[in-house]
Amino acid sequence: MDIKQLIYLCNLERERHFGRAAQVSFVSQPTLSMRLKNLEKELGVSLINRGNNFEGFTAEGERVLSWAREIVSVYQGLKLEVESLKHGLSGTLRIGAVPQCSISLAQMLKAVSERFPQLDYRVSVLSADQLLEALTAHTVDIGIGFFELSTLQELHFQSQPLADAGVELVFHPEYFPELTGDTPMTLEEVAALPLCLAEPTRYFRRYLDQNFREAGLTLHVRMETTSIFQLLQGIFVGLGCGLFPPGNLLPTMMPELQRRPVTIAAMSRHAAVVTAEPGRASPLAQHFFDAARGWLLR
């Protein structure tokens, strides 16, 4: 057994396809298949359900895969540690982010980059549930999203909660001049407006829908989309208004837009920056987490 076989196994889990797994492993498909068969022969168990295509892992394969994830994560952390000793903290940090969390990710990355200028970032946009799965499977190093803090403790993650400042209505005063002001808006007032919202599977949208539903109100969703960029364009041209957690948007990017607080119940989940527990987080992830925590607590 060698580390490359375990990397191939993890790549196959991620890609769910032998050809694509071989591609990301930088080997031919016959080579990848042969190495995985050799691993099965060495362990004495079948790991993969094979047919004309990849058909998932056997029960034994799932158990081996959980160990493979851990070993590959430690191996990659070791490589980064050695590179850091030689060149200073450097490498690419994998970040999973849930849309409309109460923080500007770009601002945080910029602040951390001032301390660790050789760090690069690969950001994936995930649902809240996908993010927890990605953290558990070690396919992301840092998670920024909505979590149940008790679950994080049970799974041995370290977290830095983000401040919950509620919800604000974002609008263009040229198209909605009657909304100008700073007094909090009621759910009834918001429900009367055309809205541009994230699509219903996103946690923040589910949170909104639940609160309006419990108040006996139906939202007038003029546009829903997976793209925050499209949401902001819709708000900017007056197609509708938006609902966001404060801190998610950079006001200086859109000085024409205005905001009003909304009176709404707090979320059941907590926004947080999360990584593996100390000792299990890679050096890259731990240094980033410590720097991000310092920036958040400043």
CSV table of C-alpha atoms in Angstrom, one decimal:
chain,number,residue,atom,x,y,z
A,1,MET,CA,0.0,0.0,0.0
A,2,ASP,CA,1.3,3.5,-0.8
A,3,ILE,CA,0.0,7.0,-0.6
A,4,LYS,CA,-0.8,7.3,-4.3
A,5,GLN,CA,-3.3,4.4,-4.1
A,6,LEU,CA,-5.1,6.2,-1.3
A,7,ILE,CA,-5.1,9.5,-3.2
A,8,TYR,CA,-6.5,7.6,-6.3
A,9,LEU,CA,-9.2,6.2,-4.0
A,10,CYS,CA,-10.1,9.7,-2.7
A,11,ASN,CA,-10.1,11.1,-6.2
A,12,LEU,CA,-12.5,8.4,-7.3
A,13,GLU,CA,-14.9,9.2,-4.5
A,14,ARG,CA,-14.9,12.9,-5.5
A,15,GLU,CA,-15.2,12.4,-9.2
A,16,ARG,CA,-17.5,9.3,-9.2
A,17,HIS,CA,-16.0,8.3,-12.5
A,18,PHE,CA,-12.9,6.3,-13.3
A,19,GLY,CA,-11.8,8.4,-16.3
A,20,ARG,CA,-12.2,11.7,-14.5
A,21,ALA,CA,-10.5,10.3,-11.4
A,22,ALA,CA,-7.5,9.3,-13.6
A,23,GLN,CA,-7.4,12.7,-15.1
A,24,VAL,CA,-7.2,14.6,-11.8
A,25,SER,CA,-4.6,11.9,-10.6
A,26,PHE,CA,-2.5,12.6,-13.7
A,27,VAL,CA,-2.4,9.0,-14.7
A,28,SER,CA,-4.1,6.9,-17.4
A,29,GLN,CA,-7.4,5.1,-16.6
A,30,PRO,CA,-5.8,1.6,-16.9
A,31,THR,CA,-3.1,2.7,-14.4
A,32,LEU,CA,-5.6,4.0,-11.9
A,33,SER,CA,-7.7,0.9,-12.2
A,34,MET,CA,-4.7,-1.4,-11.9
A,35,ARG,CA,-3.4,0.4,-8.8
A,36,LEU,CA,-6.8,0.2,-7.1
A,37,LYS,CA,-7.1,-3.5,-7.9
A,38,ASN,CA,-3.7,-4.0,-6.4
A,39,LEU,CA,-4.9,-2.2,-3.2
A,40,GLU,CA,-7.9,-4.5,-3.0
A,41,LYS,CA,-5.6,-7.5,-3.5
A,42,GLU,CA,-3.3,-6.4,-0.7
A,43,LEU,CA,-6.1,-5.7,1.7
A,44,GLY,CA,-8.0,-8.9,0.7
A,45,VAL,CA,-11.4,-7.1,0.3
A,46,SER,CA,-13.3,-5.6,-2.6
A,47,LEU,CA,-13.5,-1.8,-2.3
A,48,ILE,CA,-15.4,-0.8,-5.4
A,49,ASN,CA,-18.6,-1.9,-7.0
A,50,ARG,CA,-17.7,-2.3,-10.7
A,51,GLY,CA,-20.0,-2.6,-13.7
A,52,ASN,CA,-19.8,-0.9,-17.0
A,53,ASN,CA,-19.3,2.3,-15.0
A,54,PHE,CA,-18.3,3.2,-11.4
A,55,GLU,CA,-21.2,2.0,-9.2
A,56,GLY,CA,-20.0,3.2,-5.8
A,57,PHE,CA,-18.0,1.6,-2.9
A,58,THR,CA,-18.7,-1.6,-1.0
A,59,ALA,CA,-19.3,-1.5,2.7
A,60,GLU,CA,-15.6,-2.4,3.2
A,61,GLY,CA,-14.6,0.3,0.7
A,62,GLU,CA,-16.5,3.0,2.7
A,63,ARG,CA,-14.5,2.0,5.8
A,64,VAL,CA,-11.2,2.0,4.0
A,65,LEU,CA,-12.2,5.3,2.4
A,66,SER,CA,-12.7,7.0,5.7
A,67,TRP,CA,-9.1,6.1,6.7
A,68,ALA,CA,-7.8,7.1,3.3
A,69,ARG,CA,-9.3,10.6,3.7
A,70,GLU,CA,-7.5,11.0,7.1
A,71,ILE,CA,-4.2,9.7,5.8
A,72,VAL,CA,-4.2,11.8,2.6
A,73,SER,CA,-5.2,14.9,4.7
A,74,VAL,CA,-2.2,14.3,7.0
A,75,TYR,CA,0.1,13.6,4.1
A,76,GLN,CA,-0.9,16.8,2.4
A,77,GLY,CA,-0.5,18.7,5.6
A,78,LEU,CA,3.0,17.3,6.0
A,79,LYS,CA,3.9,18.5,2.5
A,80,LEU,CA,2.6,22.0,3.3
A,81,GLU,CA,4.5,22.0,6.6
A,82,VAL,CA,7.8,21.2,4.9
A,83,GLU,CA,7.1,23.8,2.2
A,84,SER,CA,6.4,26.4,5.0
A,85,LEU,CA,9.6,25.5,6.7
A,86,LYS,CA,11.5,26.1,3.5
A,87,HIS,CA,9.7,29.1,2.1
A,88,GLY,CA,7.4,30.5,4.7
A,89,LEU,CA,3.7,29.8,4.9
A,90,SER,CA,2.5,29.2,1.3
A,91,GLY,CA,0.2,27.0,-0.7
A,92,THR,CA,-3.5,26.9,-1.7
A,93,LEU,CA,-6.1,26.9,1.0
A,94,ARG,CA,-9.4,25.2,0.1
A,95,ILE,CA,-12.4,27.2,1.4
A,96,GLY,CA,-16.0,26.1,1.4
A,97,ALA,CA,-18.4,29.0,1.7
A,98,VAL,CA,-22.2,29.2,2.1
A,99,PRO,CA,-23.8,32.2,0.3
A,100,GLN,CA,-25.1,35.1,2.3
A,101,CYS,CA,-23.2,34.4,5.5
A,102,SER,CA,-22.7,37.4,7.7
A,103,ILE,CA,-19.2,38.3,6.6
A,104,SER,CA,-17.4,39.6,3.5
A,105,LEU,CA,-15.1,36.7,2.6
A,106,ALA,CA,-13.0,38.9,0.4
A,107,GLN,CA,-12.3,41.3,3.2
A,108,MET,CA,-11.2,38.4,5.5
A,109,LEU,CA,-8.9,36.9,2.8
A,110,LYS,CA,-7.4,40.3,2.2
A,111,ALA,CA,-6.7,40.8,5.9
A,112,VAL,CA,-5.1,37.3,6.2
A,113,SER,CA,-3.1,37.8,3.0
A,114,GLU,CA,-1.4,40.9,4.5
A,115,ARG,CA,0.1,38.6,7.2
A,116,PHE,CA,0.6,35.6,4.9
A,117,PRO,CA,1.2,37.1,1.4
A,118,GLN,CA,2.2,33.7,-0.2
A,119,LEU,CA,-1.2,32.1,0.6
A,120,ASP,CA,-3.6,31.4,-2.4
A,121,TYR,CA,-7.2,30.5,-2.1
A,122,ARG,CA,-9.7,28.2,-3.9
A,123,VAL,CA,-13.2,29.0,-2.9
A,124,SER,CA,-16.2,26.6,-3.5
A,125,VAL,CA,-19.8,27.7,-3.0
A,126,LEU,CA,-21.7,25.0,-1.1
A,127,SER,CA,-25.0,24.5,0.7
A,128,ALA,CA,-24.9,24.4,4.5
A,129,ASP,CA,-25.2,20.6,4.5
A,130,GLN,CA,-22.7,20.1,1.7
A,131,LEU,CA,-20.2,22.2,3.7
A,132,LEU,CA,-20.4,20.1,6.8
A,133,GLU,CA,-19.9,17.0,4.6
A,134,ALA,CA,-16.9,18.6,2.8
A,135,LEU,CA,-15.3,19.5,6.2
A,136,THR,CA,-15.8,15.9,7.4
A,137,ALA,CA,-14.4,14.4,4.2
A,138,HIS,CA,-11.4,16.8,4.3
A,139,THR,CA,-12.2,18.1,0.8
A,140,VAL,CA,-12.1,21.7,2.2
A,141,ASP,CA,-9.7,23.1,4.8
A,142,ILE,CA,-11.9,26.0,6.1
A,143,GLY,CA,-15.7,26.3,6.2
A,144,ILE,CA,-17.6,29.5,6.4
A,145,GLY,CA,-21.3,29.0,6.8
A,146,PHE,CA,-24.2,28.2,9.1
A,147,PHE,CA,-23.8,25.4,11.7
A,148,GLU,CA,-25.3,23.9,14.8
A,149,LEU,CA,-22.5,24.5,17.3
A,150,SER,CA,-23.3,21.3,19.2
A,151,THR,CA,-22.7,19.3,16.0
A,152,LEU,CA,-19.3,21.0,15.5
A,153,GLN,CA,-18.3,20.1,19.1
A,154,GLU,CA,-19.4,16.5,18.6
A,155,LEU,CA,-17.4,16.2,15.4
A,156,HIS,CA,-14.3,17.8,17.0
A,157,PHE,CA,-14.1,21.0,14.9
A,158,GLN,CA,-12.9,24.3,16.2
A,159,SER,CA,-15.0,27.3,15.3
A,160,GLN,CA,-15.1,31.1,15.6
A,161,PRO,CA,-18.8,32.3,15.6
A,162,LEU,CA,-19.7,35.3,13.5
A,163,ALA,CA,-21.8,38.1,14.9
A,164,ASP,CA,-25.5,37.8,14.2
A,165,ALA,CA,-26.7,41.3,13.3
A,166,GLY,CA,-30.1,40.1,11.9
A,167,VAL,CA,-31.3,40.8,8.4
A,168,GLU,CA,-31.5,44.0,6.3
A,169,LEU,CA,-33.5,45.0,3.3
A,170,VAL,CA,-31.3,46.2,0.4
A,171,PHE,CA,-33.0,48.4,-2.2
A,172,HIS,CA,-32.3,51.2,-4.8
A,173,PRO,CA,-34.0,54.4,-3.7
A,174,GLU,CA,-34.6,55.5,-7.2
A,175,TYR,CA,-37.1,52.7,-7.6
A,176,PHE,CA,-38.3,52.5,-4.0
A,177,PRO,CA,-38.1,56.0,-2.7
A,178,GLU,CA,-40.8,55.3,-0.1
A,179,LEU,CA,-38.4,52.9,1.7
A,180,THR,CA,-35.8,55.5,2.5
A,181,GLY,CA,-35.2,55.7,6.2
A,182,ASP,CA,-33.6,53.8,9.1
A,183,THR,CA,-36.4,52.5,11.2
A,184,PRO,CA,-36.8,48.7,11.3
A,185,MET,CA,-39.3,47.2,8.8
A,186,THR,CA,-41.9,44.6,9.8
A,187,LEU,CA,-42.3,41.3,8.1
A,188,GLU,CA,-45.7,42.5,6.8
A,189,GLU,CA,-44.0,45.5,5.1
A,190,VAL,CA,-41.3,43.3,3.5
A,191,ALA,CA,-43.9,40.8,2.3
A,192,ALA,CA,-45.6,43.6,0.3
A,193,LEU,CA,-42.5,44.2,-1.8
A,194,PRO,CA,-41.2,42.5,-4.9
A,195,LEU,CA,-38.0,40.6,-3.9
A,196,CYS,CA,-34.9,39.2,-5.4
A,197,LEU,CA,-33.8,36.2,-3.4
A,198,ALA,CA,-31.5,33.2,-3.4
A,199,GLU,CA,-33.1,30.0,-4.5
A,200,PRO,CA,-35.0,28.0,-1.9
A,201,THR,CA,-32.4,25.3,-1.1
A,202,ARG,CA,-30.0,27.8,0.5
A,203,TYR,CA,-30.0,27.9,4.3
A,204,PHE,CA,-30.5,31.7,4.5
A,205,ARG,CA,-33.5,31.5,2.1
A,206,ARG,CA,-35.0,28.6,4.1
A,207,TYR,CA,-34.6,30.7,7.2
A,208,LEU,CA,-36.5,33.6,5.6
A,209,ASP,CA,-39.2,31.4,4.2
A,210,GLN,CA,-39.8,29.8,7.6
A,211,ASN,CA,-40.1,33.1,9.5
A,212,PHE,CA,-42.5,34.5,6.9
A,213,ARG,CA,-44.6,31.3,6.8
A,214,GLU,CA,-44.9,31.2,10.6
A,215,ALA,CA,-46.1,34.8,10.4
A,216,GLY,CA,-48.8,33.7,7.9
A,217,LEU,CA,-47.2,35.7,5.1
A,218,THR,CA,-46.2,34.8,1.6
A,219,LEU,CA,-43.2,36.4,0.0
A,220,HIS,CA,-43.5,38.0,-3.5
A,221,VAL,CA,-40.4,36.6,-5.1
A,222,ARG,CA,-39.9,38.3,-8.4
A,223,MET,CA,-36.6,36.6,-9.1
A,224,GLU,CA,-34.7,33.8,-7.5
A,225,THR,CA,-31.3,32.5,-8.5
A,226,THR,CA,-28.2,30.7,-7.3
A,227,SER,CA,-26.1,33.7,-8.2
A,228,ILE,CA,-25.5,36.6,-5.8
A,229,PHE,CA,-24.2,38.6,-8.7
A,230,GLN,CA,-27.5,38.3,-10.5
A,231,LEU,CA,-29.4,39.1,-7.3
A,232,LEU,CA,-27.5,42.4,-7.0
A,233,GLN,CA,-28.1,43.2,-10.6
A,234,GLY,CA,-31.8,42.7,-10.1
A,235,ILE,CA,-31.8,45.0,-7.0
A,236,PHE,CA,-29.7,47.6,-8.8
A,237,VAL,CA,-32.1,47.9,-11.8
A,238,GLY,CA,-35.2,48.0,-9.5
A,239,LEU,CA,-36.5,44.5,-10.3
A,240,GLY,CA,-37.0,44.1,-6.6
A,241,CYS,CA,-35.4,44.4,-3.2
A,242,GLY,CA,-33.1,42.0,-1.5
A,243,LEU,CA,-32.7,40.5,2.0
A,244,PHE,CA,-29.1,39.9,3.3
A,245,PRO,CA,-27.4,39.5,6.6
A,246,PRO,CA,-25.4,42.7,7.5
A,247,GLY,CA,-21.7,42.3,6.7
A,248,ASN,CA,-22.3,40.1,3.7
A,249,LEU,CA,-22.1,43.0,1.2
A,250,LEU,CA,-19.5,45.7,0.8
A,251,PRO,CA,-21.5,49.0,0.9
A,252,THR,CA,-18.7,50.9,-0.9
A,253,MET,CA,-19.1,48.7,-4.0
A,254,MET,CA,-22.7,49.8,-4.4
A,255,PRO,CA,-23.1,53.3,-2.9
A,256,GLU,CA,-26.4,53.8,-4.7
A,257,LEU,CA,-28.1,51.0,-2.7
A,258,GLN,CA,-29.6,51.7,0.7
A,259,ARG,CA,-30.4,49.4,3.7
A,260,ARG,CA,-33.2,49.1,6.3
A,261,PRO,CA,-33.1,46.7,9.2
A,262,VAL,CA,-35.8,44.0,9.3
A,263,THR,CA,-37.5,42.8,12.5
A,264,ILE,CA,-37.1,39.0,12.4
A,265,ALA,CA,-36.3,36.2,14.8
A,266,ALA,CA,-32.7,35.0,15.1
A,267,MET,CA,-31.5,31.9,13.2
A,268,SER,CA,-31.4,28.5,14.8
A,269,ARG,CA,-28.0,27.9,13.3
A,270,HIS,CA,-24.9,30.0,13.9
A,271,ALA,CA,-22.7,31.6,11.3
A,272,ALA,CA,-19.1,30.6,11.9
A,273,VAL,CA,-15.6,30.0,10.5
A,274,VAL,CA,-14.7,26.4,11.0
A,275,THR,CA,-11.7,24.0,10.6
A,276,ALA,CA,-10.6,20.7,12.1
A,277,GLU,CA,-9.6,20.6,15.7
A,278,PRO,CA,-6.1,21.6,16.7
A,279,GLY,CA,-3.6,18.8,15.8
A,280,ARG,CA,-5.8,17.6,13.0
A,281,ALA,CA,-6.0,20.8,11.0
A,282,SER,CA,-3.3,21.2,8.5
A,283,PRO,CA,-0.6,23.8,9.4
A,284,LEU,CA,-2.0,26.0,6.5
A,285,ALA,CA,-5.5,25.8,7.8
A,286,GLN,CA,-4.5,26.4,11.4
A,287,HIS,CA,-2.5,29.5,10.6
A,288,PHE,CA,-5.3,30.8,8.5
A,289,PHE,CA,-7.9,30.1,11.2
A,290,ASP,CA,-5.8,31.8,13.9
A,291,ALA,CA,-5.3,34.9,11.7
A,292,ALA,CA,-9.0,35.0,10.7
A,293,ARG,CA,-10.0,34.7,14.3
A,294,GLY,CA,-7.7,37.5,15.3
A,295,TRP,CA,-9.2,39.7,12.5
A,296,LEU,CA,-12.8,38.9,13.5
A,297,LEU,CA,-12.1,39.7,17.2
A,298,ARG,CA,-10.2,42.9,16.5
